[in-house]
């Protein structure tokens, strides 16, 4: 696919993404062998990763979704989020895997982990597609991740810039 003009370079191709997700699916299936997991995906960005990941997991999976909205611009109040669409079902007693598209400062995941942990799951862990570790402000336990990335703004495979580019099958760096 020809990149859009706003795109500087492709970071991970469709093939690289697919191969890495396959590995991660195996790793998750082995870690939770004999159990059932509930994948919780944060709308909208992580649904692309979620659907690919579930097909690479061989143990039984359930899915549920939540959406969050930030208060104002993330620069003005980083990490101040609220749940705008909650889960449909209880997670009590379940082995929960929180599936994220990208962890940047870590503030969103910290908030979600704290909120979900209060609902008595049997266990809760984080699985992220991309991990922008150089930008981390708070430490969050990341159990599974596909790729670490540098401090650049990326789009594609679910990640957006003003709601665009989510449908790109690769991950690309935007021009500054
Ligand atoms: P946090 O800083 O870890 O709380 O992440 C906040 C959110 O910022 C992520 O869930 C993404 O929606 C968004 N985000 C951070 N970095 C990028 C990026 O490079 N591309 C697209 N969205 C991003
Ligand atoms: Mg997000």
PDB file of C-alpha atoms in Angstrom, residues 12-168:
ATOM      1  CA  UNK A  12       6.320  -2.208  11.195  1.00  0.00           C
ATOM      2  CA  UNK A  13       4.922  -3.853   8.088  1.00  0.00           C
ATOM      3  CA  UNK A  14       1.737  -5.894   7.956  1.00  0.00           C
ATOM      4  CA  UNK A  15       3.847  -9.083   7.793  1.00  0.00           C
ATOM      5  CA  UNK A  16       5.980  -8.116  10.799  1.00  0.00           C
ATOM      6  CA  UNK A  17       2.884  -7.266  12.811  1.00  0.00           C
ATOM      7  CA  UNK A  18       1.173 -10.534  11.926  1.00  0.00           C
ATOM      8  CA  UNK A  19       4.259 -12.605  12.812  1.00  0.00           C
ATOM      9  CA  UNK A  20       4.753 -10.859  16.151  1.00  0.00           C
ATOM     10  CA  UNK A  21       1.081 -11.169  17.105  1.00  0.00           C
ATOM     11  CA  UNK A  22       1.276 -14.880  16.360  1.00  0.00           C
ATOM     12  CA  UNK A  23       4.189 -15.205  18.805  1.00  0.00           C
ATOM     13  CA  UNK A  24       2.404 -13.169  21.435  1.00  0.00           C
ATOM     14  CA  UNK A  25      -0.760 -15.260  21.073  1.00  0.00           C
ATOM     15  CA  UNK A  26       1.269 -18.395  21.724  1.00  0.00           C
ATOM     16  CA  UNK A  27       2.923 -16.791  24.741  1.00  0.00           C
ATOM     17  CA  UNK A  28      -0.452 -15.791  26.193  1.00  0.00           C
ATOM     18  CA  UNK A  29      -1.971 -19.223  25.515  1.00  0.00           C
ATOM     19  CA  UNK A  30       0.944 -20.872  27.339  1.00  0.00           C
ATOM     20  CA  UNK A  31       0.847 -18.451  30.282  1.00  0.00           C
ATOM     21  CA  UNK A  32      -2.864 -19.080  30.854  1.00  0.00           C
ATOM     22  CA  UNK A  33      -2.926 -22.758  29.810  1.00  0.00           C
ATOM     23  CA  UNK A  34      -5.956 -24.618  31.148  1.00  0.00           C
ATOM     24  CA  UNK A  35      -7.782 -21.364  31.920  1.00  0.00           C
ATOM     25  CA  UNK A  36     -10.112 -18.992  30.168  1.00  0.00           C
ATOM     26  CA  UNK A  37      -9.277 -15.310  29.757  1.00  0.00           C
ATOM     27  CA  UNK A  38     -11.316 -12.195  29.362  1.00  0.00           C
ATOM     28  CA  UNK A  39      -9.773  -9.678  27.017  1.00  0.00           C
ATOM     29  CA  UNK A  40     -10.806  -6.126  27.786  1.00  0.00           C
ATOM     30  CA  UNK A  41     -10.225  -3.734  24.952  1.00  0.00           C
ATOM     31  CA  UNK A  42     -10.196   0.033  25.152  1.00  0.00           C
ATOM     32  CA  UNK A  43     -12.138   1.530  22.234  1.00  0.00           C
ATOM     33  CA  UNK A  44     -11.428   2.406  19.586  1.00  0.00           C
ATOM     34  CA  UNK A  45      -7.743   2.007  18.810  1.00  0.00           C
ATOM     35  CA  UNK A  46      -7.145  -1.406  20.313  1.00  0.00           C
ATOM     36  CA  UNK A  47      -9.886  -3.322  18.447  1.00  0.00           C
ATOM     37  CA  UNK A  48      -7.582  -3.887  15.459  1.00  0.00           C
ATOM     38  CA  UNK A  49      -4.977  -5.481  17.703  1.00  0.00           C
ATOM     39  CA  UNK A  50      -7.631  -7.334  19.698  1.00  0.00           C
ATOM     40  CA  UNK A  51      -9.196  -9.119  16.731  1.00  0.00           C
ATOM     41  CA  UNK A  52      -5.804 -10.168  15.374  1.00  0.00           C
ATOM     42  CA  UNK A  53      -4.628 -11.287  18.807  1.00  0.00           C
ATOM     43  CA  UNK A  54      -7.710 -13.377  19.603  1.00  0.00           C
ATOM     44  CA  UNK A  55      -7.158 -15.381  16.429  1.00  0.00           C
ATOM     45  CA  UNK A  56      -3.622 -16.177  17.603  1.00  0.00           C
ATOM     46  CA  UNK A  57      -4.785 -17.380  21.045  1.00  0.00           C
ATOM     47  CA  UNK A  58      -5.680 -21.046  21.388  1.00  0.00           C
ATOM     48  CA  UNK A  59      -7.325 -21.061  24.839  1.00  0.00           C
ATOM     49  CA  UNK A  60     -10.954 -19.950  25.374  1.00  0.00           C
ATOM     50  CA  UNK A  61     -11.376 -16.171  25.304  1.00  0.00           C
ATOM     51  CA  UNK A  62     -14.164 -13.797  26.188  1.00  0.00           C
ATOM     52  CA  UNK A  63     -14.195 -10.149  25.211  1.00  0.00           C
ATOM     53  CA  UNK A  64     -15.604  -6.957  26.581  1.00  0.00           C
ATOM     54  CA  UNK A  65     -15.106  -3.318  25.750  1.00  0.00           C
ATOM     55  CA  UNK A  66     -14.828   0.009  27.458  1.00  0.00           C
ATOM     56  CA  UNK A  67     -14.310   3.511  26.212  1.00  0.00           C
ATOM     57  CA  UNK A  68     -12.651   6.417  27.916  1.00  0.00           C
ATOM     58  CA  UNK A  69     -12.594  10.099  27.297  1.00  0.00           C
ATOM     59  CA  UNK A  70      -9.954  12.542  28.391  1.00  0.00           C
ATOM     60  CA  UNK A  71     -10.840  15.794  30.072  1.00  0.00           C
ATOM     61  CA  UNK A  72      -9.795  18.572  27.730  1.00  0.00           C
ATOM     62  CA  UNK A  73      -6.526  18.293  25.900  1.00  0.00           C
ATOM     63  CA  UNK A  74      -4.207  15.617  27.176  1.00  0.00           C
ATOM     64  CA  UNK A  75      -1.501  18.274  27.442  1.00  0.00           C
ATOM     65  CA  UNK A  76      -3.562  20.387  29.828  1.00  0.00           C
ATOM     66  CA  UNK A  77      -4.486  17.477  32.055  1.00  0.00           C
ATOM     67  CA  UNK A  78      -2.495  14.381  31.207  1.00  0.00           C
ATOM     68  CA  UNK A  79      -3.976  11.135  32.412  1.00  0.00           C
ATOM     69  CA  UNK A  80      -7.234  12.656  33.592  1.00  0.00           C
ATOM     70  CA  UNK A  81      -9.706  10.268  32.034  1.00  0.00           C
ATOM     71  CA  UNK A  82     -13.143   8.904  32.769  1.00  0.00           C
ATOM     72  CA  UNK A  83     -14.962   5.816  31.571  1.00  0.00           C
ATOM     73  CA  UNK A  84     -17.496   6.933  28.972  1.00  0.00           C
ATOM     74  CA  UNK A  85     -18.677   3.405  28.115  1.00  0.00           C
ATOM     75  CA  UNK A  86     -18.328   0.788  30.798  1.00  0.00           C
ATOM     76  CA  UNK A  87     -17.974  -2.987  30.439  1.00  0.00           C
ATOM     77  CA  UNK A  88     -21.169  -4.938  29.742  1.00  0.00           C
ATOM     78  CA  UNK A  89     -20.360  -7.713  32.196  1.00  0.00           C
ATOM     79  CA  UNK A  90     -18.818  -8.206  35.617  1.00  0.00           C
ATOM     80  CA  UNK A  91     -15.166  -9.301  35.775  1.00  0.00           C
ATOM     81  CA  UNK A  92     -15.405 -10.773  39.267  1.00  0.00           C
ATOM     82  CA  UNK A  93     -13.362 -13.970  39.526  1.00  0.00           C
ATOM     83  CA  UNK A  94     -12.087 -13.699  35.961  1.00  0.00           C
ATOM     84  CA  UNK A  95      -8.565 -13.692  34.557  1.00  0.00           C
ATOM     85  CA  UNK A  96      -8.516 -10.329  32.845  1.00  0.00           C
ATOM     86  CA  UNK A  97      -6.119  -9.129  30.192  1.00  0.00           C
ATOM     87  CA  UNK A  98      -6.350  -5.408  29.509  1.00  0.00           C
ATOM     88  CA  UNK A  99      -5.584  -4.964  25.804  1.00  0.00           C
ATOM     89  CA  UNK A 100      -4.213  -1.558  24.799  1.00  0.00           C
ATOM     90  CA  UNK A 101      -3.081  -0.123  21.476  1.00  0.00           C
ATOM     91  CA  UNK A 102      -0.282   1.985  22.914  1.00  0.00           C
ATOM     92  CA  UNK A 103       1.126   2.916  26.291  1.00  0.00           C
ATOM     93  CA  UNK A 104       2.648   6.357  26.281  1.00  0.00           C
ATOM     94  CA  UNK A 105       2.882   8.146  29.640  1.00  0.00           C
ATOM     95  CA  UNK A 106       1.231   5.157  31.343  1.00  0.00           C
ATOM     96  CA  UNK A 107      -1.385   7.342  33.028  1.00  0.00           C
ATOM     97  CA  UNK A 108      -4.375   5.852  31.177  1.00  0.00           C
ATOM     98  CA  UNK A 109      -3.391   2.284  31.935  1.00  0.00           C
ATOM     99  CA  UNK A 110      -2.660   3.103  35.556  1.00  0.00           C
ATOM    100  CA  UNK A 111      -6.145   4.551  35.940  1.00  0.00           C
ATOM    101  CA  UNK A 112      -7.818   1.598  34.203  1.00  0.00           C
ATOM    102  CA  UNK A 113      -5.844  -0.992  36.166  1.00  0.00           C
ATOM    103  CA  UNK A 114      -6.776   0.690  39.418  1.00  0.00           C
ATOM    104  CA  UNK A 115     -10.451   0.875  38.457  1.00  0.00           C
ATOM    105  CA  UNK A 116     -10.690  -2.700  37.176  1.00  0.00           C
ATOM    106  CA  UNK A 117      -8.681  -4.182  40.051  1.00  0.00           C
ATOM    107  CA  UNK A 118     -11.360  -2.845  42.388  1.00  0.00           C
ATOM    108  CA  UNK A 119     -13.935  -5.164  40.768  1.00  0.00           C
ATOM    109  CA  UNK A 120     -12.411  -8.360  42.192  1.00  0.00           C
ATOM    110  CA  UNK A 121     -11.032 -10.108  39.120  1.00  0.00           C
ATOM    111  CA  UNK A 122      -9.074 -13.307  39.843  1.00  0.00           C
ATOM    112  CA  UNK A 123      -6.097 -11.708  38.087  1.00  0.00           C
ATOM    113  CA  UNK A 124      -5.407  -8.719  35.890  1.00  0.00           C
ATOM    114  CA  UNK A 125      -2.528  -8.105  33.492  1.00  0.00           C
ATOM    115  CA  UNK A 126      -1.705  -5.685  30.692  1.00  0.00           C
ATOM    116  CA  UNK A 127      -1.095  -6.538  27.051  1.00  0.00           C
ATOM    117  CA  UNK A 128      -0.151  -3.721  24.696  1.00  0.00           C
ATOM    118  CA  UNK A 129       0.469  -3.558  20.984  1.00  0.00           C
ATOM    119  CA  UNK A 130       2.987  -0.709  21.226  1.00  0.00           C
ATOM    120  CA  UNK A 131       5.030   0.477  24.166  1.00  0.00           C
ATOM    121  CA  UNK A 132       6.503   3.973  23.945  1.00  0.00           C
ATOM    122  CA  UNK A 133       8.796   3.465  26.936  1.00  0.00           C
ATOM    123  CA  UNK A 134      10.836   6.717  26.598  1.00  0.00           C
ATOM    124  CA  UNK A 135       7.677   8.724  27.389  1.00  0.00           C
ATOM    125  CA  UNK A 136       6.677   6.873  30.538  1.00  0.00           C
ATOM    126  CA  UNK A 137       5.724   9.096  33.497  1.00  0.00           C
ATOM    127  CA  UNK A 138       4.366   6.395  35.801  1.00  0.00           C
ATOM    128  CA  UNK A 139       5.459   2.802  36.018  1.00  0.00           C
ATOM    129  CA  UNK A 140       2.838   0.288  34.932  1.00  0.00           C
ATOM    130  CA  UNK A 141       3.255  -3.482  34.842  1.00  0.00           C
ATOM    131  CA  UNK A 142       3.268  -4.521  31.160  1.00  0.00           C
ATOM    132  CA  UNK A 143       3.074  -8.304  30.995  1.00  0.00           C
ATOM    133  CA  UNK A 144       2.802  -8.745  27.222  1.00  0.00           C
ATOM    134  CA  UNK A 145       3.797  -6.406  24.426  1.00  0.00           C
ATOM    135  CA  UNK A 146       4.307  -6.640  20.687  1.00  0.00           C
ATOM    136  CA  UNK A 147       6.799  -3.851  20.048  1.00  0.00           C
ATOM    137  CA  UNK A 148       8.710  -1.132  21.852  1.00  0.00           C
ATOM    138  CA  UNK A 149       8.832   2.145  19.930  1.00  0.00           C
ATOM    139  CA  UNK A 150      10.811   5.399  20.192  1.00  0.00           C
ATOM    140  CA  UNK A 151       9.314   8.763  21.149  1.00  0.00           C
ATOM    141  CA  UNK A 152       7.593   9.471  17.817  1.00  0.00           C
ATOM    142  CA  UNK A 153       3.915   9.874  16.932  1.00  0.00           C
ATOM    143  CA  UNK A 154       2.717   6.765  15.127  1.00  0.00           C
ATOM    144  CA  UNK A 155      -0.446   5.841  13.241  1.00  0.00           C
ATOM    145  CA  UNK A 156      -1.974   2.762  11.683  1.00  0.00           C
ATOM    146  CA  UNK A 157      -3.204  -0.642  12.825  1.00  0.00           C
ATOM    147  CA  UNK A 158      -5.811   1.120  14.968  1.00  0.00           C
ATOM    148  CA  UNK A 159      -3.797   4.168  15.976  1.00  0.00           C
ATOM    149  CA  UNK A 160      -5.158   7.483  14.811  1.00  0.00           C
ATOM    150  CA  UNK A 161      -4.282  11.098  14.228  1.00  0.00           C
ATOM    151  CA  UNK A 162      -7.517  13.099  14.596  1.00  0.00           C
ATOM    152  CA  UNK A 163      -9.449   9.841  14.015  1.00  0.00           C
ATOM    153  CA  UNK A 164      -7.728   9.165  10.678  1.00  0.00           C
ATOM    154  CA  UNK A 165      -5.278   6.445   9.575  1.00  0.00           C
ATOM    155  CA  UNK A 166      -6.651   3.713  11.852  1.00  0.00           C
ATOM    156  CA  UNK A 167      -7.218   1.496   8.812  1.00  0.00           C
ATOM    157  CA  UNK A 168      -3.592   1.469   7.630  1.00  0.00           C
TER     158      UNK A 168
END
